[in-house]
Short mmCIF file of C-alpha atoms and ligand atoms in Angstrom, two decimals:
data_model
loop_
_atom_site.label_atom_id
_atom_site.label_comp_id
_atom_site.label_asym_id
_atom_site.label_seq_id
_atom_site.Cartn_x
_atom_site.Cartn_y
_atom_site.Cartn_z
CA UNK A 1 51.75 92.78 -21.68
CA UNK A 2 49.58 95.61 -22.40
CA UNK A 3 47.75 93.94 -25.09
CA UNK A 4 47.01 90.63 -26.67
CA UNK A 5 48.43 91.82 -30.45
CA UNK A 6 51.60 92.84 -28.81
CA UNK A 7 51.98 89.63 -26.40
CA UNK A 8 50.90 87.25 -29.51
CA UNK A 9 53.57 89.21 -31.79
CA UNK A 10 56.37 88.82 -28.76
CA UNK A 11 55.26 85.45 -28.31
CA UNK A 12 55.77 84.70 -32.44
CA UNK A 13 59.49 86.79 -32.16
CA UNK A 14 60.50 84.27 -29.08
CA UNK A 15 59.42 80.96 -30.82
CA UNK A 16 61.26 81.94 -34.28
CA UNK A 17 64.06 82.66 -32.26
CA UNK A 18 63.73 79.54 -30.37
CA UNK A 19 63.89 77.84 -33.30
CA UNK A 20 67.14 78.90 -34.27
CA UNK A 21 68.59 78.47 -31.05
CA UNK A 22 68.99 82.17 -31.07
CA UNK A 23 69.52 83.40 -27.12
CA UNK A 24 70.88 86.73 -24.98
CA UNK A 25 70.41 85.23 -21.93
CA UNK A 26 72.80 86.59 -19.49
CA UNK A 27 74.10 88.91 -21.74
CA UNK A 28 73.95 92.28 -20.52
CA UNK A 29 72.14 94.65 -23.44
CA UNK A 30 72.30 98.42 -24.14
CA UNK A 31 69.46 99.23 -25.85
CA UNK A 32 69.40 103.09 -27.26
CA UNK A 33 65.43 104.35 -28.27
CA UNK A 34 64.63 101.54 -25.69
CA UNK A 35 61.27 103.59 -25.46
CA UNK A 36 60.56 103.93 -29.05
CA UNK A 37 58.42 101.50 -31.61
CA UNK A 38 61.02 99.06 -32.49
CA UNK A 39 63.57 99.47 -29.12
CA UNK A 40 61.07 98.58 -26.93
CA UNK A 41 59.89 95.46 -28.84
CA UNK A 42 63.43 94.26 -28.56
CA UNK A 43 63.64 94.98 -24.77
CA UNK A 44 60.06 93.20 -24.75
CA UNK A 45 61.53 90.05 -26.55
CA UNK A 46 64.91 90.20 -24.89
CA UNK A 47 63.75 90.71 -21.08
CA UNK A 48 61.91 87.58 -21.32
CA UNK A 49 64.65 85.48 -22.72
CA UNK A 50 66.65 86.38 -19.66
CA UNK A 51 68.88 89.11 -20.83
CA UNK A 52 69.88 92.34 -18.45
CA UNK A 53 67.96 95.34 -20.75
CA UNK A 54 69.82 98.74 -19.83
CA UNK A 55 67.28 100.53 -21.75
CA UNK A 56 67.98 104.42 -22.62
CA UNK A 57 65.69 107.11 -23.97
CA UNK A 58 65.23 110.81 -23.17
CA UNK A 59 61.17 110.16 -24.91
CA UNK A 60 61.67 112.74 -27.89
CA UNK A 61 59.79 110.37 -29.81
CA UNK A 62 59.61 107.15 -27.65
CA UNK A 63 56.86 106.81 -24.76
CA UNK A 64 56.71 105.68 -20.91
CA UNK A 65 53.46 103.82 -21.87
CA UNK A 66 55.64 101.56 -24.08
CA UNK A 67 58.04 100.26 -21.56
CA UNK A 68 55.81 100.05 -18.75
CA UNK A 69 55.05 96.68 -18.32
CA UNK A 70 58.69 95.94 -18.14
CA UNK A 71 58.70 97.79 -14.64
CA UNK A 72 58.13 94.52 -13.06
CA UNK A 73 61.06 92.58 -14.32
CA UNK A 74 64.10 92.52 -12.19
CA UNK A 75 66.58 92.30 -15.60
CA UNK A 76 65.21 96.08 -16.93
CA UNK A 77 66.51 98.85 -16.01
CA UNK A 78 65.57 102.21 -17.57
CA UNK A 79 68.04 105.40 -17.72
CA UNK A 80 66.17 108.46 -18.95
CA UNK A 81 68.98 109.98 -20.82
CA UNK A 82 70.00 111.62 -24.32
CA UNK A 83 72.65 109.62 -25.80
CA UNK A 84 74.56 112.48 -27.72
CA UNK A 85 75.34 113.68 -24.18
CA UNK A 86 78.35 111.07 -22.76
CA UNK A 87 76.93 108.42 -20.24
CA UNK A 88 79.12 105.46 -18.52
CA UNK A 89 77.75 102.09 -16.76
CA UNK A 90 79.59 100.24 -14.38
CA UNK A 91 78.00 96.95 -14.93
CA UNK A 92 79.67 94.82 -18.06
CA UNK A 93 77.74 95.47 -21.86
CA UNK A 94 78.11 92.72 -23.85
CA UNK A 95 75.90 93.88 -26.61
CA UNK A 96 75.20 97.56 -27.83
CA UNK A 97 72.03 98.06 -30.14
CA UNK A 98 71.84 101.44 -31.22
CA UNK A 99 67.99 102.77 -31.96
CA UNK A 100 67.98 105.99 -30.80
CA UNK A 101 66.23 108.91 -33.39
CA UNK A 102 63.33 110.28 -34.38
CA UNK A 103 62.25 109.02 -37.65
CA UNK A 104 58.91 110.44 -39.00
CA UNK A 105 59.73 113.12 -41.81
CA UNK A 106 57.15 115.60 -40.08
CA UNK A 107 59.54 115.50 -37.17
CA UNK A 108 62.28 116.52 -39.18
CA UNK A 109 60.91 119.70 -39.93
CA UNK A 110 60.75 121.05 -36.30
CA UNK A 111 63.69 119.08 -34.71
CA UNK A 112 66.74 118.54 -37.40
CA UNK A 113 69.17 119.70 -34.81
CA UNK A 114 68.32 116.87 -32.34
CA UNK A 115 67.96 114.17 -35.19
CA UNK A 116 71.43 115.09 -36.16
CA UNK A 117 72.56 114.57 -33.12
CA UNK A 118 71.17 111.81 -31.87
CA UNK A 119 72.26 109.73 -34.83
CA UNK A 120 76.39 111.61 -35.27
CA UNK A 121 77.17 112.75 -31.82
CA UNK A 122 74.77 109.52 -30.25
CA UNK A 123 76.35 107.47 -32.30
CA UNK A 124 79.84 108.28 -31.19
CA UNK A 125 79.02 108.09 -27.95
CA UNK A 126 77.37 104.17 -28.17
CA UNK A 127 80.91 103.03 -30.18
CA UNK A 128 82.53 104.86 -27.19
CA UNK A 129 80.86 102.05 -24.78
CA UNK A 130 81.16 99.53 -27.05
CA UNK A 131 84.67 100.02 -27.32
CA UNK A 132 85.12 100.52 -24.00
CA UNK A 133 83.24 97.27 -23.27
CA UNK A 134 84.37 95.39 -26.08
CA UNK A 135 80.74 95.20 -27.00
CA UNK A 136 79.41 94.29 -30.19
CA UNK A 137 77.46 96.69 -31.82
CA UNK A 138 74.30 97.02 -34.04
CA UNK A 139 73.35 100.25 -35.68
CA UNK A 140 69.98 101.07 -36.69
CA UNK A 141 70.40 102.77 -40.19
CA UNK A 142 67.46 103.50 -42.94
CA UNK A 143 66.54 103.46 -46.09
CA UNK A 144 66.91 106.99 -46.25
CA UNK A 145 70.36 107.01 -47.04
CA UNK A 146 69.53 105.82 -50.48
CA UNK A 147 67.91 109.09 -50.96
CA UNK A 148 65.82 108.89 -53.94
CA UNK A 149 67.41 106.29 -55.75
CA UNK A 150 67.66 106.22 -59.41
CA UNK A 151 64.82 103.64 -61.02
CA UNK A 152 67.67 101.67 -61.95
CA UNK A 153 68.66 100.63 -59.01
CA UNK A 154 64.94 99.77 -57.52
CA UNK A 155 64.86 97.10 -55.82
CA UNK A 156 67.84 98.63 -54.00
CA UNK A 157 71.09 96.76 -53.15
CA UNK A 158 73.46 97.91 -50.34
CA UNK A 159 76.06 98.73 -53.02
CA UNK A 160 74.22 101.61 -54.25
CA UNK A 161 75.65 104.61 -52.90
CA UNK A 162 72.57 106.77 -52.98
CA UNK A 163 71.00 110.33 -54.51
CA UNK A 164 70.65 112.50 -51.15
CA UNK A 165 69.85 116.37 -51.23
CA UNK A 166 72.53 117.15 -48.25
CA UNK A 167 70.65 120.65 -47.74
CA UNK A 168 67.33 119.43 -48.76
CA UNK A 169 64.53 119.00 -45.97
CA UNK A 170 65.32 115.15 -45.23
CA UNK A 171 69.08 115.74 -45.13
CA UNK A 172 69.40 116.13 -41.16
CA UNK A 173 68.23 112.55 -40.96
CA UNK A 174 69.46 111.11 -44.53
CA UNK A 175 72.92 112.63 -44.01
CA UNK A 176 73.00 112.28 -39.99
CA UNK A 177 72.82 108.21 -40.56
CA UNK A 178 75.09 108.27 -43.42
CA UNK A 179 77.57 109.82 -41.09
CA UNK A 180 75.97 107.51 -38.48
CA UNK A 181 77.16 104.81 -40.83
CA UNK A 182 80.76 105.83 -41.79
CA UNK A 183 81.42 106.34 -37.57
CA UNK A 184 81.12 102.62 -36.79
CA UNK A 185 82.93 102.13 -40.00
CA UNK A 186 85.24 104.09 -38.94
CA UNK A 187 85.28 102.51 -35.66
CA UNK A 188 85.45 99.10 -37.38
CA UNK A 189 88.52 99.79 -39.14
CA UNK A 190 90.80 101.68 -36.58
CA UNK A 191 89.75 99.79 -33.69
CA UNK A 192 88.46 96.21 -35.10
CA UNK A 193 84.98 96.70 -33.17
CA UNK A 194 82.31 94.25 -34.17
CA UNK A 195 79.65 96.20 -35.84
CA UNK A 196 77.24 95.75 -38.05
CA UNK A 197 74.59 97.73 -40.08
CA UNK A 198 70.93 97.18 -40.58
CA UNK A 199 68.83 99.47 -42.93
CA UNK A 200 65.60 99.54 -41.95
CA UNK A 201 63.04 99.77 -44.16
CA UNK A 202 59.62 101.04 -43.94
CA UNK A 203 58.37 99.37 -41.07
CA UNK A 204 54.94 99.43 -39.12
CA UNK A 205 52.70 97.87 -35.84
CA UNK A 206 51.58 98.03 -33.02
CA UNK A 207 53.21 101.14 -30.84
CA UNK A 208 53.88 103.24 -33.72
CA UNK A 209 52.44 106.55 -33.17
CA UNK A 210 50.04 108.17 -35.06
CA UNK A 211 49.14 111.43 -34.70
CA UNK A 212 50.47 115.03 -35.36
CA UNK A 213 54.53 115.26 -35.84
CA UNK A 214 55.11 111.84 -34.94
CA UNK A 215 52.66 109.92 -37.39
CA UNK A 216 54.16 107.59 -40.65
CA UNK A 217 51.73 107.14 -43.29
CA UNK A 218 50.06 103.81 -41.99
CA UNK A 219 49.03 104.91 -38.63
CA UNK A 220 48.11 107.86 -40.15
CA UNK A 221 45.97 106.12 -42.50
CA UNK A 222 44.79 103.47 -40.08
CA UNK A 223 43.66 106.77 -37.58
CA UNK A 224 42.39 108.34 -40.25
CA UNK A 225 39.81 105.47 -41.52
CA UNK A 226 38.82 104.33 -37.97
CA UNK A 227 37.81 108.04 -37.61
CA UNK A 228 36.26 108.17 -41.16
CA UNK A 229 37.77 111.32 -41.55
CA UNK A 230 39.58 112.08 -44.86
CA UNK A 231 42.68 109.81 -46.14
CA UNK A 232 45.29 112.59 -46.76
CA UNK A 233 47.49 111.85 -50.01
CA UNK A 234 50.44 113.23 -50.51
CA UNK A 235 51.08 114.09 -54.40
CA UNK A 236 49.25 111.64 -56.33
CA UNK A 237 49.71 108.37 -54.57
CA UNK A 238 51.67 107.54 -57.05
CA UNK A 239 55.20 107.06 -55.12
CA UNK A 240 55.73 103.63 -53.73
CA UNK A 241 57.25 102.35 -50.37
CA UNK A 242 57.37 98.52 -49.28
CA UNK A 243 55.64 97.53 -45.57
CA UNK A 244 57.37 95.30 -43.04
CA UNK A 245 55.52 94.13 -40.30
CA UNK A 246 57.45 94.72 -36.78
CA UNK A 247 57.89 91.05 -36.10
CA UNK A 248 59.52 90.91 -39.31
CA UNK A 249 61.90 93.53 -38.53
CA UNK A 250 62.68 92.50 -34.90
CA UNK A 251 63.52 89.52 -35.94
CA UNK A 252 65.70 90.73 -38.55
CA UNK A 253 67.76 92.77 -36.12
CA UNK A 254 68.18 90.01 -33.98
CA UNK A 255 69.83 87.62 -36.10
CA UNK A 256 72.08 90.31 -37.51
CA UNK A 257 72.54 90.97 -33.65
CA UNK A 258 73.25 87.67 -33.31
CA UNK A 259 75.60 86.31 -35.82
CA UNK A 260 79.09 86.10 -35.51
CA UNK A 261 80.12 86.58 -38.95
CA UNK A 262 79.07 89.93 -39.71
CA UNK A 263 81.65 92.10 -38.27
CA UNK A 264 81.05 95.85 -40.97
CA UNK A 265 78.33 94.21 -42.81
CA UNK A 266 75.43 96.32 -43.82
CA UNK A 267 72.55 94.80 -44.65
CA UNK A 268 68.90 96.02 -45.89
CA UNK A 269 65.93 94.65 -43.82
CA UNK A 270 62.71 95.69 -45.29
CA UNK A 271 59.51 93.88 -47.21
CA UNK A 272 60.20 93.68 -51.04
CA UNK A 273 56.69 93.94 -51.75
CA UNK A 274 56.69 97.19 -53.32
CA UNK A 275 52.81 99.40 -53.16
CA UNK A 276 51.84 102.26 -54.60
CA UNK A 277 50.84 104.84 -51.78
CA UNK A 278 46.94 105.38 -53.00
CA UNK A 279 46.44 101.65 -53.25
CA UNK A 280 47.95 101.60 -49.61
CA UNK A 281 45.35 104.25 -48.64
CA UNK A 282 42.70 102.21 -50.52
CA UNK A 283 43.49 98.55 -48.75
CA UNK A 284 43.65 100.33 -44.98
CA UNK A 285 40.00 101.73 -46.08
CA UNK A 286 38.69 98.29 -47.03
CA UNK A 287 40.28 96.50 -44.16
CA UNK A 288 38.85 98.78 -41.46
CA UNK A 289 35.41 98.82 -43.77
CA UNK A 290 35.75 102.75 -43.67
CA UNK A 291 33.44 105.42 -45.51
CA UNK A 292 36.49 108.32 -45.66
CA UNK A 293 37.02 110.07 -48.61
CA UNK A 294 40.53 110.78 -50.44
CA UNK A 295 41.85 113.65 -50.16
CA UNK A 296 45.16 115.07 -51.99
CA UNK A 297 47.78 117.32 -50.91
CA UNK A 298 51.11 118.74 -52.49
CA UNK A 299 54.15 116.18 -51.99
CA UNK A 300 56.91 117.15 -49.87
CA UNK A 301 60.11 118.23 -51.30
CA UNK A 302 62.18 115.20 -51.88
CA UNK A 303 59.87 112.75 -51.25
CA UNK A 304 61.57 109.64 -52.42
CA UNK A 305 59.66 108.05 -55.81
CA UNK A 306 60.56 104.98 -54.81
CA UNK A 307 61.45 102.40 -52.64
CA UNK A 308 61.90 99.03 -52.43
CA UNK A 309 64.91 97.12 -50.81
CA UNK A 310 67.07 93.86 -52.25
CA UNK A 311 67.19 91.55 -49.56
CA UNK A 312 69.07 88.86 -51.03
CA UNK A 313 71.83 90.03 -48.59
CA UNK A 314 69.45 89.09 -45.88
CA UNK A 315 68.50 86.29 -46.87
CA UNK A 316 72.01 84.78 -47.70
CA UNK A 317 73.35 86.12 -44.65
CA UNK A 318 70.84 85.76 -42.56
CA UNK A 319 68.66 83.49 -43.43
CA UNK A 320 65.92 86.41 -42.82
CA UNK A 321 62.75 86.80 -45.23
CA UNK A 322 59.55 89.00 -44.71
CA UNK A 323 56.83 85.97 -43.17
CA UNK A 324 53.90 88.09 -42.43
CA UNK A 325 51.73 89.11 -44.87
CA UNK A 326 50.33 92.61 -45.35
CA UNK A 327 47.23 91.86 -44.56
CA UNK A 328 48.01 89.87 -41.43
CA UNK A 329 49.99 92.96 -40.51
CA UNK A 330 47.17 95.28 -41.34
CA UNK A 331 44.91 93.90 -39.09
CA UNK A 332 47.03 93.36 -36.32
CA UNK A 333 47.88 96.66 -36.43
CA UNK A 334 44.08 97.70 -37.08
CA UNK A 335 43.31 95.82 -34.48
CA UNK A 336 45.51 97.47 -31.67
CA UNK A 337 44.88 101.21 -32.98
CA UNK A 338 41.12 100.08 -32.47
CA UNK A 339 42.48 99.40 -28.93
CA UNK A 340 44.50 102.21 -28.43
CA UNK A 341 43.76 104.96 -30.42
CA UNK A 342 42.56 108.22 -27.83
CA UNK A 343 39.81 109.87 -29.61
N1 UDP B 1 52.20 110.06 -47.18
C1 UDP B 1 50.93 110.39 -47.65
N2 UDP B 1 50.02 110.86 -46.75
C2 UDP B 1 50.27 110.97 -45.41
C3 UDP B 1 51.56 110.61 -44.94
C4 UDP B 1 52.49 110.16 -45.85
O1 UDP B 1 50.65 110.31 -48.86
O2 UDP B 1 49.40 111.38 -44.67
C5 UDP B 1 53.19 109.56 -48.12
C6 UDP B 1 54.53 110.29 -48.04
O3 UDP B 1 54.50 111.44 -48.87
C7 UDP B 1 55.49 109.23 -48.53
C8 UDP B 1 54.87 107.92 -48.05
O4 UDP B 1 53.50 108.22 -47.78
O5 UDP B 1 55.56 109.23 -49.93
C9 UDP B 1 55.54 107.34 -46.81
O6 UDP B 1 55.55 108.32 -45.82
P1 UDP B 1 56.11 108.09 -44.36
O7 UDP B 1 55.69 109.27 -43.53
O8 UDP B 1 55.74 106.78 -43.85
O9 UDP B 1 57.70 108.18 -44.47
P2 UDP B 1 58.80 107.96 -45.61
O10 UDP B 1 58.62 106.60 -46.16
O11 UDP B 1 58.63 109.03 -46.65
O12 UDP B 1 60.06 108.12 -44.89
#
């Protein structure tokens, strides 16, 4: 393991899992985005519990350095590869998890084509194994398609159908996993495949890059404090998100992996502690006992007001709720960047 946050966080995944008699061993996993933040936790969790990891990625967002130290295992094997391009496997799937897509809204900017893609066309093509496997499926959806929700419906339930700008600067990736979402509906429907829906929420840790295009606003933050250089607010810090901490999530998509009972379920997975973006910006300072200033910049068009999930779906469903704290999280996550960040 690269580090000791990650291999402490994998080794916290494995016991709650453990604990819930929750095992892929000898099941034979496709993981899409196997390179990226949260695919190659899974394939870090699942590889030592004994499942075979087919991990794909053609590293548009996700990195070689995060699936490294997985060389060594005889059950990983890695297929550089875009997914909206057809791809077959010989070897019985048993279980499809579909990851694949950029996700920072900086990156939508330069590359809505491929983020499109990836999560339509990439899409198709993962149902296409899974069918053809009669594989169970798990797609990797987002908050986004809530758009910017209406206050009324903050925290957000799965039944809200959303406020999306479909030609606004966040529709390639809004609308792509909306359409993302309606194919393994479709799927679901015409061909009874067992599928099921996470939206992610706001997530962050370890491996999530910071950085130009590719940065979210807590590495960003985290960078930008560990550099004392300025904390760069967008609008007035006024617009809210919630933070889950990648164990959290993993988790999460694990036991909605898992289950047997959730054949076309969607289901939000996200913190429900919902923070203001300035006092975000203000906690990273204090944690990583920084001297940089704030600085504010225009918002981006569409930038959702706010967001916060209901997870009572979770939790009734699958028994999931957020354990870590933010601070926990925080430093973790401090803690690696302090690690890893290249100056
Ligand atoms: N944000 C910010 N400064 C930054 C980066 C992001 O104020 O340097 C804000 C952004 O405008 C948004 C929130 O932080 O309101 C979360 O941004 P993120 O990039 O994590 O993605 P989003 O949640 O909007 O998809």
């Amino acid at each position: 393991m690269e580090t000791d946050v990650i291999g402490q966080s994998v080794e916290t995944i494995s016991s709650w899992l453990k604990k819930d008699k929750i095992s892929f061993e000898d099941k034979c996993i496709l993981v899409t985005g196997g390179a990226g933040f949260l695919g190659s936790w899974i394939c870090d969790v699942l590889v030592r519990q004994g499942a075979y990891i087919i991990c794909v990625d053609n590293f548009a967002s996700g990195q070689k350095g995060n699936i490294q130290q997985l060389n060594d295992f005889d059950n990983f094997e890695f297929i550089k590869h875009d997914i909206s391009e057809p791809i077959f496997f010989d070897r019985k799937i048993d279980v499809v998890m579909h990851l694949a897509s950029r996700a920072s809204p900086f990156e939508f900017a330069r590359f809505p084509i491929q983020i499109l893609k990836s999560n339509t066309i990439g899409t198709w093509v993962a149902l296409g194994i899974a069918w053809k496997h009669k594989a169970k499926l798990l797609y990797t959806s987002t908050s986004e398609v809530y758009g910017d929700p209406d206050p009324q419906f903050i925290p957000t339930p799965e039944s809200y159908n959303g406020n999306v700008n479909p030609i606004g600067p966040r529709s390639c990736y809004d609308e792509a996993k909306r359409a993302g979402e309606a194919f393994v509906i479709a799927y679901h429907i015409q061909h009874g495949l067992d599928v099921r829906i996470v939206r992610v929420f706001n997530t962050y840790g370890p491996r999530i890059r910071a950085g130009n295009i590719y940065g979210r606003v807590i590495p960003r933050f985290i960078e930008q404090t560990l550099k004392n250089k300025p904390i760069t607010i967008f609008g007035k810090g006024t617009q809210t998100r919630t933070f889950l901490y990648v164990t959290d999530q993993i988790y999460g998509l694990l036991k909605a992996t898992h289950n047997q009972n959730l054949a076309g379920e969607v289901i939000n997975v996200g913190s429900n502690e919902e923070m203001r973006i300035i006092d975000l910006a203000n906690y990273i300072k204090e944690l990583a006992t920084s001297r940089s200033p704030i600085e504010y910049f225009p918002l981006p068009v569409d930038d959702p007001k706010r967001r916060c999930p209901d997870i009572t779906k979770a939790k009734r469903l699958l028994n999931w709720e957020p354990r870590t704290t933010l601070k926990e999280g925080l430093t973790f996550t401090i803690n690696w960047f302090k690690q890893n960040l290249i100056n």
